[in-house]
Short mmCIF file of C-alpha atoms in Angstrom, two decimals:
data_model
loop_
_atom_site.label_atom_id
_atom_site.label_comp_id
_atom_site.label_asym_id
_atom_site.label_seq_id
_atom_site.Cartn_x
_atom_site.Cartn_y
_atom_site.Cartn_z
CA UNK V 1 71.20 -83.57 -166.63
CA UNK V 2 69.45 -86.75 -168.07
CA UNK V 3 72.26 -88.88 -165.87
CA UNK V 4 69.91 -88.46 -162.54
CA UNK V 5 66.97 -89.94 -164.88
CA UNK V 6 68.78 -92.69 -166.46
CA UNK V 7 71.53 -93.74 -163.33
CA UNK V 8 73.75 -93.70 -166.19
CA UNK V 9 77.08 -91.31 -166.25
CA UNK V 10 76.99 -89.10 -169.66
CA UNK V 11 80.06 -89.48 -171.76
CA UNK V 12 80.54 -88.00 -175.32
CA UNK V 13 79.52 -90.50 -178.38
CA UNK V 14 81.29 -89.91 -181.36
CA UNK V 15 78.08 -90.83 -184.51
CA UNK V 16 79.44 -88.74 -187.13
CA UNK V 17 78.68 -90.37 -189.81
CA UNK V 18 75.96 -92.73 -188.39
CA UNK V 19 72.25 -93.17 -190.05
CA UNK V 20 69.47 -92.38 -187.84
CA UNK V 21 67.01 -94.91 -188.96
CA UNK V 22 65.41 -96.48 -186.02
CA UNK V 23 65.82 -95.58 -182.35
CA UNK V 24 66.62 -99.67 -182.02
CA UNK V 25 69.76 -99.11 -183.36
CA UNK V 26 71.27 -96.95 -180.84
CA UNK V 27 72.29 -97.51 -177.33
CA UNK V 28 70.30 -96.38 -174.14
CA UNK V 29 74.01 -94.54 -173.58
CA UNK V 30 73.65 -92.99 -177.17
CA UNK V 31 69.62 -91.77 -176.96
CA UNK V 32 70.86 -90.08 -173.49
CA UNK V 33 73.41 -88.30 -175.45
CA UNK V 34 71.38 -87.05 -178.63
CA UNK V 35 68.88 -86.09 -175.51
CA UNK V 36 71.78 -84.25 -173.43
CA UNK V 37 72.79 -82.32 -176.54
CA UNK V 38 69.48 -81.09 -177.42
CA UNK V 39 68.99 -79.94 -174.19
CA UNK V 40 72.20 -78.05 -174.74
CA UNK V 41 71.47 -76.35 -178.00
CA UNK V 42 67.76 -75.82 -176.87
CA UNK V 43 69.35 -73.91 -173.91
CA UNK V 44 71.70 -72.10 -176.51
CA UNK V 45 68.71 -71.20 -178.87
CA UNK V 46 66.51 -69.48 -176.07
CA UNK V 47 69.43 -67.40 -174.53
CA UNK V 48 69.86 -65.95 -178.21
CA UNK V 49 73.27 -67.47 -178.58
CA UNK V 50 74.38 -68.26 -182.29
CA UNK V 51 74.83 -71.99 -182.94
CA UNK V 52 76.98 -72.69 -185.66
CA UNK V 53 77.43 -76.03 -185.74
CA UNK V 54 77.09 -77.05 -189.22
CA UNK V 55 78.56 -74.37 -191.02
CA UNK V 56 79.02 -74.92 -194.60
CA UNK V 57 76.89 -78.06 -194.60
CA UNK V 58 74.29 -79.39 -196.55
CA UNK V 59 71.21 -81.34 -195.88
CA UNK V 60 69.10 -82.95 -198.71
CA UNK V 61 65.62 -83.86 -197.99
CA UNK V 62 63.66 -86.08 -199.70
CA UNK V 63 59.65 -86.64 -199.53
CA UNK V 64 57.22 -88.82 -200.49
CA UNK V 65 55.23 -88.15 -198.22
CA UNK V 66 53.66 -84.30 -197.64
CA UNK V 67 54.86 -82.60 -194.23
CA UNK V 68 54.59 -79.98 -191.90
CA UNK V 69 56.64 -80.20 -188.89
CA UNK V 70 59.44 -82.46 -190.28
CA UNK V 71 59.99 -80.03 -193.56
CA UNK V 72 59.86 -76.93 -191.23
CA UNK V 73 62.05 -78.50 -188.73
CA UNK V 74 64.48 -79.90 -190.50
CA UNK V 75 65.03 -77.06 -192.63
CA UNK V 76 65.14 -74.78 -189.76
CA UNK V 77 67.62 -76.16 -187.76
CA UNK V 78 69.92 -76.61 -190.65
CA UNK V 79 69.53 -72.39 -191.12
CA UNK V 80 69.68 -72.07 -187.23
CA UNK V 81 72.81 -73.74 -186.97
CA UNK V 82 74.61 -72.76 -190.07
CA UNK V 83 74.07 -74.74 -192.80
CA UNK V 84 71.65 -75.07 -195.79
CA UNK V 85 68.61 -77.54 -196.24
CA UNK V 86 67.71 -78.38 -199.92
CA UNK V 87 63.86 -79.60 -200.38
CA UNK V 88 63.52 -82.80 -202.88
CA UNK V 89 59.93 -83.36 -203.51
CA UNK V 90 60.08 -86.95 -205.56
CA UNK V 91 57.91 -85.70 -207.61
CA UNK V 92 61.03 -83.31 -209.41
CA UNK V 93 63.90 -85.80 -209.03
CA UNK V 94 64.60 -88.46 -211.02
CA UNK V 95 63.87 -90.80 -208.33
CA UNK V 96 60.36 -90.37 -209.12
CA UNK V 97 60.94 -90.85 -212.70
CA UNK V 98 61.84 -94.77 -212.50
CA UNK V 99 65.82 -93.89 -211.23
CA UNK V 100 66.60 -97.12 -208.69
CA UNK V 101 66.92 -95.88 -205.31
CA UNK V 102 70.89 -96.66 -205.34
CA UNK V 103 71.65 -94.56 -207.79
CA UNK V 104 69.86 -91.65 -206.55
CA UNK V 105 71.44 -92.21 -203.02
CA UNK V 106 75.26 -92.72 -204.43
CA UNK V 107 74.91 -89.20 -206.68
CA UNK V 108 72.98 -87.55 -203.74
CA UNK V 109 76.14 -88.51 -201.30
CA UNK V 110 78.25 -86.74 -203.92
CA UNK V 111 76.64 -83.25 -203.66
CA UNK V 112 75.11 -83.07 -199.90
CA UNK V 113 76.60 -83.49 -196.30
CA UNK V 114 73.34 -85.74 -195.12
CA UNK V 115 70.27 -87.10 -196.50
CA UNK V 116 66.76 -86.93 -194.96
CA UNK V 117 64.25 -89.00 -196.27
CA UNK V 118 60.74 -89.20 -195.39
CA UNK V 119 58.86 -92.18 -197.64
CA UNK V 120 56.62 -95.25 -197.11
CA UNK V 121 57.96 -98.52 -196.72
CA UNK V 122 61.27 -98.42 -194.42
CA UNK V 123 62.47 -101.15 -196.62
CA UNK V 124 63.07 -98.17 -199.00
CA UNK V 125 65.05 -95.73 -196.63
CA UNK V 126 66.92 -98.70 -195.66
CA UNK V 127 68.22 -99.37 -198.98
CA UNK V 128 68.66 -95.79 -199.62
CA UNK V 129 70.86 -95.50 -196.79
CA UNK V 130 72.86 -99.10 -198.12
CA UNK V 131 73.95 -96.65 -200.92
CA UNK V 132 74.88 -93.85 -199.31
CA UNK V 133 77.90 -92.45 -198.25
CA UNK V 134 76.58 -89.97 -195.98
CA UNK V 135 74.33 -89.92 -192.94
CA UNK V 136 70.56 -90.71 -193.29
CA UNK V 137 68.09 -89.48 -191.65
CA UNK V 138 64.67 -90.64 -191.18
CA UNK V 139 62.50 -88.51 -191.06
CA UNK V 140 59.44 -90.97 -191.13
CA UNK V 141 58.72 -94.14 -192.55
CA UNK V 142 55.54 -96.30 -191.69
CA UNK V 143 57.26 -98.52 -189.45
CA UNK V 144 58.99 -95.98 -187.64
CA UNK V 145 59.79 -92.41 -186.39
CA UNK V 146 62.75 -91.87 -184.10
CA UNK V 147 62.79 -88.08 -185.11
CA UNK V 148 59.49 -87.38 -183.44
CA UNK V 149 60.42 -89.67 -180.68
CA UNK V 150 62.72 -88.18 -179.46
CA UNK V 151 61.63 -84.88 -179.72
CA UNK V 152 58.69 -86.81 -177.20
CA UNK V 153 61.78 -88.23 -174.93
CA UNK V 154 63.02 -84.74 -174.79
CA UNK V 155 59.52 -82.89 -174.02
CA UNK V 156 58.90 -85.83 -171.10
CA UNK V 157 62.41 -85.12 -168.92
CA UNK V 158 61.49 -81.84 -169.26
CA UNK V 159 58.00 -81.92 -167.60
CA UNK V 160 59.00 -85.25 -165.44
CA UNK V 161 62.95 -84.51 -165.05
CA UNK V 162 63.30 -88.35 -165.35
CA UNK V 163 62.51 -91.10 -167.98
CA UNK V 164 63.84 -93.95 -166.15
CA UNK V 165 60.69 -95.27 -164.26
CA UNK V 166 57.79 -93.61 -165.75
CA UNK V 167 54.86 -95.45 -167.52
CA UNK V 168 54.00 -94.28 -170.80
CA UNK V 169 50.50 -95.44 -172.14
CA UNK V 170 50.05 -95.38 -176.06
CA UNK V 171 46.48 -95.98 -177.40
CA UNK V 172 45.36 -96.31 -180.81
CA UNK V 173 47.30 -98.64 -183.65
CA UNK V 174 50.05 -100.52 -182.46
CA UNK V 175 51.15 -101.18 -185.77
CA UNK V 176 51.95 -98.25 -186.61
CA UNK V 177 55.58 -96.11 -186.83
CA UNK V 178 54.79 -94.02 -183.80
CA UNK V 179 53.87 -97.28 -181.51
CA UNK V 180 56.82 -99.22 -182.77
CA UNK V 181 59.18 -96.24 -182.07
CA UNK V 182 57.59 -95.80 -178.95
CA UNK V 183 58.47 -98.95 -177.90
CA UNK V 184 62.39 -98.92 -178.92
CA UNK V 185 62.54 -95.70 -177.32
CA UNK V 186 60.74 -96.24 -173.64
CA UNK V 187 62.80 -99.50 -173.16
CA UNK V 188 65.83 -97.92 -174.33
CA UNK V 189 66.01 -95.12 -171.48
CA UNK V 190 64.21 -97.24 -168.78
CA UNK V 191 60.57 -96.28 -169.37
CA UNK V 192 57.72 -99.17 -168.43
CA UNK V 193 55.63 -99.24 -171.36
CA UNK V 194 51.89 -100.18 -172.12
CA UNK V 195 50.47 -100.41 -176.14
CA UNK V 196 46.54 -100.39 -175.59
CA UNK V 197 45.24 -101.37 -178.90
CA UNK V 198 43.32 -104.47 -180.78
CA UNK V 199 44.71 -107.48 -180.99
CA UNK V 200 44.50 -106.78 -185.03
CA UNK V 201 46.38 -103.85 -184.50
CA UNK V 202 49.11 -105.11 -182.44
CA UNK V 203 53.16 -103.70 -182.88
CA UNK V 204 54.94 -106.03 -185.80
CA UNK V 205 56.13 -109.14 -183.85
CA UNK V 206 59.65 -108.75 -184.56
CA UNK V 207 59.56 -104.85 -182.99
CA UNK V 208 57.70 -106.10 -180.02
CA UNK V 209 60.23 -108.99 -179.54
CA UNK V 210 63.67 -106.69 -180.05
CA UNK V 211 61.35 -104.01 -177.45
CA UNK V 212 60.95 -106.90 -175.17
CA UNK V 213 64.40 -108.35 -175.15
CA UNK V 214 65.76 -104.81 -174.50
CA UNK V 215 63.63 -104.49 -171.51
CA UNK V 216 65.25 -107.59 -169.90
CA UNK V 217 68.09 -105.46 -170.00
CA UNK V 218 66.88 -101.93 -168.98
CA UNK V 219 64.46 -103.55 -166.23
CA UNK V 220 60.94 -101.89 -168.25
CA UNK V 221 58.09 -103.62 -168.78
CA UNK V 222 56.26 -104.12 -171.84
CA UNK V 223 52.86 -104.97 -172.27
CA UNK V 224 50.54 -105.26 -175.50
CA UNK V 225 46.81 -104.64 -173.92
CA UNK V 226 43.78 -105.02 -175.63
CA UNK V 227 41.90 -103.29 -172.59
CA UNK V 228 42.39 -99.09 -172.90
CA UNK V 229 41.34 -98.38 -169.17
CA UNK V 230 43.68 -101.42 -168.10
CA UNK V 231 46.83 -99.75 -170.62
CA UNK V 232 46.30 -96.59 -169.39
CA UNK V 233 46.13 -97.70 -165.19
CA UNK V 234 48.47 -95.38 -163.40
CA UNK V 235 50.38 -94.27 -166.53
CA UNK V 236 52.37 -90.62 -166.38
CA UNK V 237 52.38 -90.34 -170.01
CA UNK V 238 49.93 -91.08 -172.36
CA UNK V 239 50.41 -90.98 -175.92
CA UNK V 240 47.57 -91.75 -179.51
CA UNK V 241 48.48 -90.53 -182.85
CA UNK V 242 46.18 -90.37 -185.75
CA UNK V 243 43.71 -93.64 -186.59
CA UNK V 244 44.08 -93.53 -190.13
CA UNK V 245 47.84 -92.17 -191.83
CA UNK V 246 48.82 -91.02 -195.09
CA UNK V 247 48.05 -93.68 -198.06
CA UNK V 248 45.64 -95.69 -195.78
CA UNK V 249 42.41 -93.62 -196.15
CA UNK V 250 40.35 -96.13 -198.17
CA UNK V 251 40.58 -98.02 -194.96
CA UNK V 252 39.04 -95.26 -193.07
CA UNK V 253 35.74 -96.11 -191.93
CA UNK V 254 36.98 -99.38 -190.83
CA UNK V 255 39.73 -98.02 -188.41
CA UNK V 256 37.13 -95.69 -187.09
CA UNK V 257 34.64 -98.44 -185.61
CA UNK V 258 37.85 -100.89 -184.29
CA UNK V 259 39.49 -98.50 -182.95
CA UNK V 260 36.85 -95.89 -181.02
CA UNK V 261 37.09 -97.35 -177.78
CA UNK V 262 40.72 -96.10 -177.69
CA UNK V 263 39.92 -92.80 -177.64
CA UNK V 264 41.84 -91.09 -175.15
CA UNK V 265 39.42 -89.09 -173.21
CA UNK V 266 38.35 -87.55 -170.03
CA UNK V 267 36.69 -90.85 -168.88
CA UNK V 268 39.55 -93.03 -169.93
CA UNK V 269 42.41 -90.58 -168.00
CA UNK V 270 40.82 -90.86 -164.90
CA UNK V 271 42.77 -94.16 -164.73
CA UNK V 272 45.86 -92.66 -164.96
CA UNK V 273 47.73 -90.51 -162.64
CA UNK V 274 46.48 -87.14 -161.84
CA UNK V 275 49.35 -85.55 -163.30
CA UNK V 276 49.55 -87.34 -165.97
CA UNK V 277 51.06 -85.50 -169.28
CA UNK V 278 49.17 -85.77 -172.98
CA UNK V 279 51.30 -86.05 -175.68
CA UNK V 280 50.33 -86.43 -179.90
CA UNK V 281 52.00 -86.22 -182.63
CA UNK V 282 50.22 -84.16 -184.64
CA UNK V 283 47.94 -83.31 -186.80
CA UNK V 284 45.28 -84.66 -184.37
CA UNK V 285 42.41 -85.71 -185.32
CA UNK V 286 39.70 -83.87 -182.45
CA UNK V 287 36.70 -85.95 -181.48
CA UNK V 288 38.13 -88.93 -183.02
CA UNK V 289 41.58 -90.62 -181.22
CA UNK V 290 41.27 -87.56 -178.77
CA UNK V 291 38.98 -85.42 -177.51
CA UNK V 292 39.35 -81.63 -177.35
CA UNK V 293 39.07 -80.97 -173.27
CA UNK V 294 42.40 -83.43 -173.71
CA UNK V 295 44.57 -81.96 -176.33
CA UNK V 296 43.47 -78.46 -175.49
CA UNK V 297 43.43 -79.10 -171.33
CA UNK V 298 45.90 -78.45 -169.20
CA UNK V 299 47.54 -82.29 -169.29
CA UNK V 300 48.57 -81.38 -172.91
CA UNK V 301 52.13 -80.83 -173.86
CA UNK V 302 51.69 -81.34 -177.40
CA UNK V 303 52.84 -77.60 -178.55
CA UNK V 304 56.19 -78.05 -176.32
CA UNK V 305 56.35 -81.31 -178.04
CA UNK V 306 56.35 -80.04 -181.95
CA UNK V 307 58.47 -77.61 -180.88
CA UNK V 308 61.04 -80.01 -179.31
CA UNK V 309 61.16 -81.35 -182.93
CA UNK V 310 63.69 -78.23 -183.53
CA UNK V 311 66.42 -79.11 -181.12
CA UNK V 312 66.29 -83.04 -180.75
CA UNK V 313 66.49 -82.63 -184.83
CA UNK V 314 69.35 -80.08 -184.25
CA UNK V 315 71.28 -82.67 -181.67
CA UNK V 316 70.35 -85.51 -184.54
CA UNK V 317 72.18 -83.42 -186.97
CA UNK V 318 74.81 -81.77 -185.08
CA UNK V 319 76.08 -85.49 -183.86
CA UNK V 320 75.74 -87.11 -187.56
CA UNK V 321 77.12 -84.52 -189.51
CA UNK V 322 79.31 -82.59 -187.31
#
């Protein structure tokens, strides 16, 4: 269990009825737990075993923003363990038509068990989840996305059976929600952690600060660095997502010529170890953030990783709404 990774003994949290909106907002104790249980119903769904969990429950989910894994996810482990998933593009509820973001949530809570949202600003899920009486559930924002982080918390123990210790290496923009969750999440469960981007592209300052004061109590390290071969020195994990996201295309070219020396490549992984693990996000951009002979080479863990969006989801769930 993740106790041997963390040094910390596993007891049973009782969120029902939390929002998952950041991984900052939960304890190291509490991430260990979501992890624990997902390694649980993971275990479950591969031996065949029927998980009904959420019988009877409901799960609305909102986007803004268009989606692969999180729709498919999400709406599988709802049927997987029980339960329904309802699909709200806001472009056919009122909440696209000029309805304030209260009302939407407070009539929502009325008809649904939990809410995931997946928008823009977090500003907006935040005040969404002000309003609501049920559990919300990010399911990305731009500032963050625990979701897929922990699905990459879960994939790591597996390969590394430990967190505690390890350096992850992210490269690309630090600004951006997969850095700043990165960051809650490594210092959360013990992880040293490096963010090798451009000083214009740092992590916002009040992210990096809560990241850093966290570490003083976990015993990681943090460091922003603006050198990629000196962020990714000796790292186990390394980590790049996507230079240019959804609604920041105009900006395209731009990101391309700042950001190209952070390509994670064959070159650029010699610095870390030799067994180091390569993990994205996906969709991946090939010859751009990363090159093919990484994401398709035998370092890469990034199919494991979509897939652990199914159970840490499912552990997500099962703890909020069960």
């Amino acid at each position: 269990m993740l106790k041997a990774a963390t040094g910390i003994q596993p007891k049973k949290h009782n969120l029902k009825g939390r929002h998952f909106l950041a991984l900052a907002d939960y304890s190291g104790e509490e991430i260990q737990y979501l992890l624990e249980l997902a390694s649980e119903i993971k275990a479950m769904h591969k031996q065949g075993r029927q998980q009904p969990l959420l019988q009877g429950k409901v799960l609305g989910m909102i986007f803004e923003k268009s989606s692969t894994r999180t729709r498919v996810s999400f709406e599988a482990a709802m049927l997987q363990l029980g339960g329904h998933a309802i699909f709200l593009s806001s472009k056919d509820i009122q909440l696209g038509r000029g309805e304030s973001i209260s009302d939407t949530a407070k009539v929502l809570s009325r008809y649904v068990d939990g809410i995931m949202v997946r928008t823009f600003g977090h500003e907006k899920i935040e005040s969404f989840a002000d309003s609501s009486s049920v559990p919300v559930i990010n399911g990305l924002t731009d500032e963050h996305h625990p979701a897929q982080v922990l699905a990459d918390l879960l994939t790591i123990y597996e390969k590394k059976n430990k967190l505690k210790g390890l350096k992850l290496a992210y490269l690309g923009d630090g600004s951006n929600n997969m850095a700043h969750s990165l960051l809650e999440g490594a210092v959360k469960t013990g992880m040293d952690i490096s963010i090798g981007c451009p000083e214009s592209f740092s992590p916002l300052a009040d992210i990096e600060a809560a990241a850093r004061a966290e570490a003083e109590i976990s015993g990681s390290k943090v460091v922003i660095e603006h050198n990629p071969a000196a962020a990714v020195s000796e790292a186990d994990v390394v980590v790049t997502d996507v230079w240019t996201s959804m609604g920041q295309e105009e900006e395209e070219q731009k990101r391309f010529s700042i950001l190209s020396p952070y390509q994670v490549n064959e070159k650029l992984c010699r610095y870390a170890k030799k067994d180091f693990m390569f993990l994205h996000c996906l969709p991946a951009h090939r010859g751009e953030e990363v090159t093919a002979d990484i994401i398709d080479g035998p370092h890469s863990h990034v199919f494991d990783e979509a897939e652990n969006r199914l159970h840490a989801q499912k552990a997500v769930l099962t703890a909020l709404l069960s």
